[in-house]
JSON list of C-alpha atoms in Angstrom, two decimals:
[
{"chain": "C", "resi": 1, "resn": "MET", "atom": "CA", "xyz": [0.02, -0.16, 0.20]},
{"chain": "C", "resi": 2, "resn": "GLU", "atom": "CA", "xyz": [2.78, 2.17, -0.31]},
{"chain": "C", "resi": 3, "resn": "ASP", "atom": "CA", "xyz": [1.91, 3.57, -3.47]},
{"chain": "C", "resi": 4, "resn": "ALA", "atom": "CA", "xyz": [-2.05, 4.51, -2.40]},
{"chain": "C", "resi": 5, "resn": "PRO", "atom": "CA", "xyz": [-2.19, 8.11, -2.57]},
{"chain": "C", "resi": 6, "resn": "THR", "atom": "CA", "xyz": [-3.08, 9.64, 1.05]},
{"chain": "C", "resi": 7, "resn": "VAL", "atom": "CA", "xyz": [-5.62, 11.79, 1.91]},
{"chain": "C", "resi": 8, "resn": "THR", "atom": "CA", "xyz": [-5.52, 14.31, 4.75]},
{"chain": "C", "resi": 9, "resn": "LEU", "atom": "CA", "xyz": [-8.05, 16.23, 6.32]},
{"chain": "C", "resi": 10, "resn": "PRO", "atom": "CA", "xyz": [-8.39, 18.69, 8.64]},
{"chain": "C", "resi": 11, "resn": "ARG", "atom": "CA", "xyz": [-11.51, 18.92, 11.08]},
{"chain": "C", "resi": 12, "resn": "ARG", "atom": "CA", "xyz": [-15.27, 19.17, 9.91]},
{"chain": "C", "resi": 13, "resn": "GLN", "atom": "CA", "xyz": [-13.71, 18.18, 5.90]},
{"chain": "C", "resi": 14, "resn": "LEU", "atom": "CA", "xyz": [-15.68, 16.31, 3.60]},
{"chain": "C", "resi": 15, "resn": "PHE", "atom": "CA", "xyz": [-14.00, 14.26, 1.12]},
{"chain": "C", "resi": 16, "resn": "GLU", "atom": "CA", "xyz": [-16.29, 12.39, -2.05]},
{"chain": "C", "resi": 17, "resn": "ILE", "atom": "CA", "xyz": [-15.36, 9.10, -3.77]},
{"chain": "C", "resi": 18, "resn": "PRO", "atom": "CA", "xyz": [-17.87, 8.76, -6.28]},
{"chain": "C", "resi": 19, "resn": "ASP", "atom": "CA", "xyz": [-16.94, 5.02, -6.94]},
{"chain": "C", "resi": 20, "resn": "ALA", "atom": "CA", "xyz": [-16.21, 3.28, -3.85]},
{"chain": "C", "resi": 21, "resn": "SER", "atom": "CA", "xyz": [-16.05, 0.02, -5.07]},
{"chain": "C", "resi": 22, "resn": "ALA", "atom": "CA", "xyz": [-12.11, 0.99, -6.84]},
{"chain": "C", "resi": 23, "resn": "VAL", "atom": "CA", "xyz": [-10.60, 1.35, -3.38]},
{"chain": "C", "resi": 24, "resn": "ARG", "atom": "CA", "xyz": [-10.03, -0.01, -0.16]},
{"chain": "C", "resi": 25, "resn": "ILE", "atom": "CA", "xyz": [-10.25, 2.76, 2.44]},
{"chain": "C", "resi": 26, "resn": "VAL", "atom": "CA", "xyz": [-7.92, 2.73, 5.25]},
{"chain": "C", "resi": 27, "resn": "CYS", "atom": "CA", "xyz": [-7.79, 5.16, 8.18]},
{"chain": "C", "resi": 28, "resn": "THR", "atom": "CA", "xyz": [-4.06, 6.07, 9.15]},
{"chain": "C", "resi": 29, "resn": "ALA", "atom": "CA", "xyz": [-4.64, 8.89, 11.73]},
{"chain": "C", "resi": 30, "resn": "GLY", "atom": "CA", "xyz": [-7.74, 10.57, 13.64]},
{"chain": "C", "resi": 31, "resn": "CYS", "atom": "CA", "xyz": [-11.14, 9.66, 12.95]},
{"chain": "C", "resi": 32, "resn": "VAL", "atom": "CA", "xyz": [-13.77, 9.88, 9.85]},
{"chain": "C", "resi": 33, "resn": "TRP", "atom": "CA", "xyz": [-17.05, 9.26, 10.08]},
{"chain": "C", "resi": 34, "resn": "LEU", "atom": "CA", "xyz": [-18.36, 7.29, 6.32]},
{"chain": "C", "resi": 35, "resn": "THR", "atom": "CA", "xyz": [-21.66, 7.22, 5.21]},
{"chain": "C", "resi": 36, "resn": "ILE", "atom": "CA", "xyz": [-22.36, 5.44, 1.79]},
{"chain": "C", "resi": 37, "resn": "ASP", "atom": "CA", "xyz": [-25.22, 6.53, -0.54]},
{"chain": "C", "resi": 38, "resn": "ASP", "atom": "CA", "xyz": [-28.41, 4.14, -0.42]},
{"chain": "C", "resi": 39, "resn": "ASP", "atom": "CA", "xyz": [-26.89, 2.30, 2.74]},
{"chain": "C", "resi": 40, "resn": "LEU", "atom": "CA", "xyz": [-28.43, 2.78, 6.20]},
{"chain": "C", "resi": 41, "resn": "ARG", "atom": "CA", "xyz": [-25.43, 1.90, 7.73]},
{"chain": "C", "resi": 42, "resn": "ASP", "atom": "CA", "xyz": [-22.71, 4.03, 8.87]},
{"chain": "C", "resi": 43, "resn": "PHE", "atom": "CA", "xyz": [-19.19, 3.52, 9.37]},
{"chain": "C", "resi": 44, "resn": "VAL", "atom": "CA", "xyz": [-16.45, 5.16, 12.24]},
{"chain": "C", "resi": 45, "resn": "LEU", "atom": "CA", "xyz": [-13.32, 4.21, 11.00]},
{"chain": "C", "resi": 46, "resn": "GLU", "atom": "CA", "xyz": [-10.32, 4.78, 13.71]},
{"chain": "C", "resi": 47, "resn": "PRO", "atom": "CA", "xyz": [-6.12, 4.59, 12.73]},
{"chain": "C", "resi": 48, "resn": "GLY", "atom": "CA", "xyz": [-5.94, 0.77, 11.58]},
{"chain": "C", "resi": 49, "resn": "ASP", "atom": "CA", "xyz": [-9.74, 0.16, 10.39]},
{"chain": "C", "resi": 50, "resn": "SER", "atom": "CA", "xyz": [-10.43, -0.22, 6.84]},
{"chain": "C", "resi": 51, "resn": "LEU", "atom": "CA", "xyz": [-13.43, -1.00, 4.72]},
{"chain": "C", "resi": 52, "resn": "ASP", "atom": "CA", "xyz": [-14.10, -2.80, 1.23]},
{"chain": "C", "resi": 53, "resn": "LEU", "atom": "CA", "xyz": [-17.61, -2.21, -0.64]},
{"chain": "C", "resi": 54, "resn": "PRO", "atom": "CA", "xyz": [-18.48, -4.26, -2.81]},
{"chain": "C", "resi": 55, "resn": "ASP", "atom": "CA", "xyz": [-20.86, -2.19, -5.18]},
{"chain": "C", "resi": 56, "resn": "ALA", "atom": "CA", "xyz": [-20.19, 0.98, -6.77]},
{"chain": "C", "resi": 57, "resn": "ARG", "atom": "CA", "xyz": [-21.56, 3.50, -4.95]},
{"chain": "C", "resi": 58, "resn": "ARG", "atom": "CA", "xyz": [-20.49, 6.95, -3.77]},
{"chain": "C", "resi": 59, "resn": "ALA", "atom": "CA", "xyz": [-19.23, 7.42, -0.41]},
{"chain": "C", "resi": 60, "resn": "LEU", "atom": "CA", "xyz": [-19.01, 10.56, 1.59]},
{"chain": "C", "resi": 61, "resn": "LEU", "atom": "CA", "xyz": [-15.92, 10.77, 4.54]},
{"chain": "C", "resi": 62, "resn": "TYR", "atom": "CA", "xyz": [-16.07, 13.69, 7.15]},
{"chain": "C", "resi": 63, "resn": "ALA", "atom": "CA", "xyz": [-12.92, 14.64, 9.34]},
{"chain": "C", "resi": 64, "resn": "ILE", "atom": "CA", "xyz": [-14.54, 13.91, 12.97]},
{"chain": "C", "resi": 65, "resn": "GLU", "atom": "CA", "xyz": [-11.15, 15.13, 13.92]},
{"chain": "C", "resi": 66, "resn": "PRO", "atom": "CA", "xyz": [-7.65, 16.27, 11.76]},
{"chain": "C", "resi": 67, "resn": "SER", "atom": "CA", "xyz": [-7.52, 12.42, 9.97]},
{"chain": "C", "resi": 68, "resn": "SER", "atom": "CA", "xyz": [-5.82, 10.98, 7.39]},
{"chain": "C", "resi": 69, "resn": "PHE", "atom": "CA", "xyz": [-6.56, 7.87, 5.56]},
{"chain": "C", "resi": 70, "resn": "LEU", "atom": "CA", "xyz": [-5.26, 5.93, 2.35]},
{"chain": "C", "resi": 71, "resn": "LEU", "atom": "CA", "xyz": [-7.19, 5.31, -1.01]},
{"chain": "C", "resi": 72, "resn": "ALA", "atom": "CA", "xyz": [-5.41, 1.74, -1.95]},
{"chain": "C", "resi": 73, "resn": "ALA", "atom": "CA", "xyz": [-6.48, -0.19, -5.18]},
{"chain": "C", "resi": 74, "resn": "GLN", "atom": "CA", "xyz": [-8.99, -2.68, -4.60]},
{"chain": "C", "resi": 75, "resn": "PRO", "atom": "CA", "xyz": [-8.90, -5.51, -7.45]},
{"chain": "C", "resi": 76, "resn": "GLN", "atom": "CA", "xyz": [-12.06, -5.32, -9.59]},
{"chain": "C", "resi": 77, "resn": "ARG", "atom": "CA", "xyz": [-14.68, -8.35, -10.34]},
{"chain": "C", "resi": 78, "resn": "THR", "atom": "CA", "xyz": [-14.02, -9.77, -13.44]},
{"chain": "C", "resi": 79, "resn": "MET", "atom": "CA", "xyz": [-17.12, -9.03, -16.32]},
{"chain": "C", "resi": 80, "resn": "ARG", "atom": "CA", "xyz": [-17.32, -12.91, -16.25]},
{"chain": "C", "resi": 81, "resn": "ARG", "atom": "CA", "xyz": [-17.89, -13.09, -12.69]},
{"chain": "C", "resi": 82, "resn": "ARG", "atom": "CA", "xyz": [-20.48, -10.44, -12.23]},
{"chain": "C", "resi": 83, "resn": "LEU", "atom": "CA", "xyz": [-21.91, -11.72, -15.88]},
{"chain": "C", "resi": 84, "resn": "SER", "atom": "CA", "xyz": [-22.55, -15.37, -13.95]},
{"chain": "C", "resi": 85, "resn": "LYS", "atom": "CA", "xyz": [-23.34, -14.03, -10.74]},
{"chain": "C", "resi": 86, "resn": "ASN", "atom": "CA", "xyz": [-26.64, -11.73, -12.58]},
{"chain": "C", "resi": 87, "resn": "SER", "atom": "CA", "xyz": [-27.86, -14.95, -14.47]},
{"chain": "C", "resi": 88, "resn": "SER", "atom": "CA", "xyz": [-27.58, -17.36, -11.14]},
{"chain": "C", "resi": 89, "resn": "ASP", "atom": "CA", "xyz": [-29.95, -14.29, -9.75]},
{"chain": "C", "resi": 90, "resn": "CYS", "atom": "CA", "xyz": [-32.17, -13.98, -12.05]},
{"chain": "C", "resi": 91, "resn": "SER", "atom": "CA", "xyz": [-32.91, -17.60, -12.77]},
{"chain": "C", "resi": 92, "resn": "ARG", "atom": "CA", "xyz": [-33.92, -17.73, -9.59]},
{"chain": "C", "resi": 93, "resn": "SER", "atom": "CA", "xyz": [-36.71, -15.04, -9.77]},
{"chain": "C", "resi": 94, "resn": "PRO", "atom": "CA", "xyz": [-40.27, -16.75, -9.80]},
{"chain": "C", "resi": 95, "resn": "ILE", "atom": "CA", "xyz": [-41.29, -14.33, -12.80]},
{"chain": "C", "resi": 96, "resn": "VAL", "atom": "CA", "xyz": [-38.21, -15.63, -14.96]},
{"chain": "C", "resi": 97, "resn": "TRP", "atom": "CA", "xyz": [-39.19, -19.07, -14.12]},
{"chain": "C", "resi": 98, "resn": "ALA", "atom": "CA", "xyz": [-42.51, -18.96, -14.83]},
{"chain": "C", "resi": 99, "resn": "ALA", "atom": "CA", "xyz": [-41.75, -17.10, -18.18]},
{"chain": "C", "resi": 100, "resn": "THR", "atom": "CA", "xyz": [-39.22, -19.80, -18.69]},
{"chain": "C", "resi": 101, "resn": "ARG", "atom": "CA", "xyz": [-41.31, -22.79, -18.05]},
{"chain": "C", "resi": 102, "resn": "ALA", "atom": "CA", "xyz": [-44.26, -20.93, -20.58]},
{"chain": "C", "resi": 103, "resn": "ALA", "atom": "CA", "xyz": [-42.10, -20.66, -23.43]},
{"chain": "C", "resi": 104, "resn": "SER", "atom": "CA", "xyz": [-40.62, -24.06, -23.16]},
{"chain": "C", "resi": 105, "resn": "SER", "atom": "CA", "xyz": [-44.21, -25.58, -23.04]},
{"chain": "C", "resi": 106, "resn": "ALA", "atom": "CA", "xyz": [-45.40, -23.86, -25.52]}
]
């Protein structure tokens, strides 16, 4: 993580990450409050705490006190894995199952 960019925020400063799925957030100093779009959970990160987000969502970090954190690159999942996950989720849907069954019996 030596090449990961470090962000330093003064107290009460806000920082936006448009797509938090691309990074691992690692708090190195201070204390930051983190909220994610469309997620009811909030997180407080202190030195040594980290967070990986699986979904492409915007994250907002607020420095409760002067703080620093790393934005380490997070390996992206392959398209193949995403497609297989989506198709398996879709095949379990009752509506898709009924439509598939109706089409195969016609």
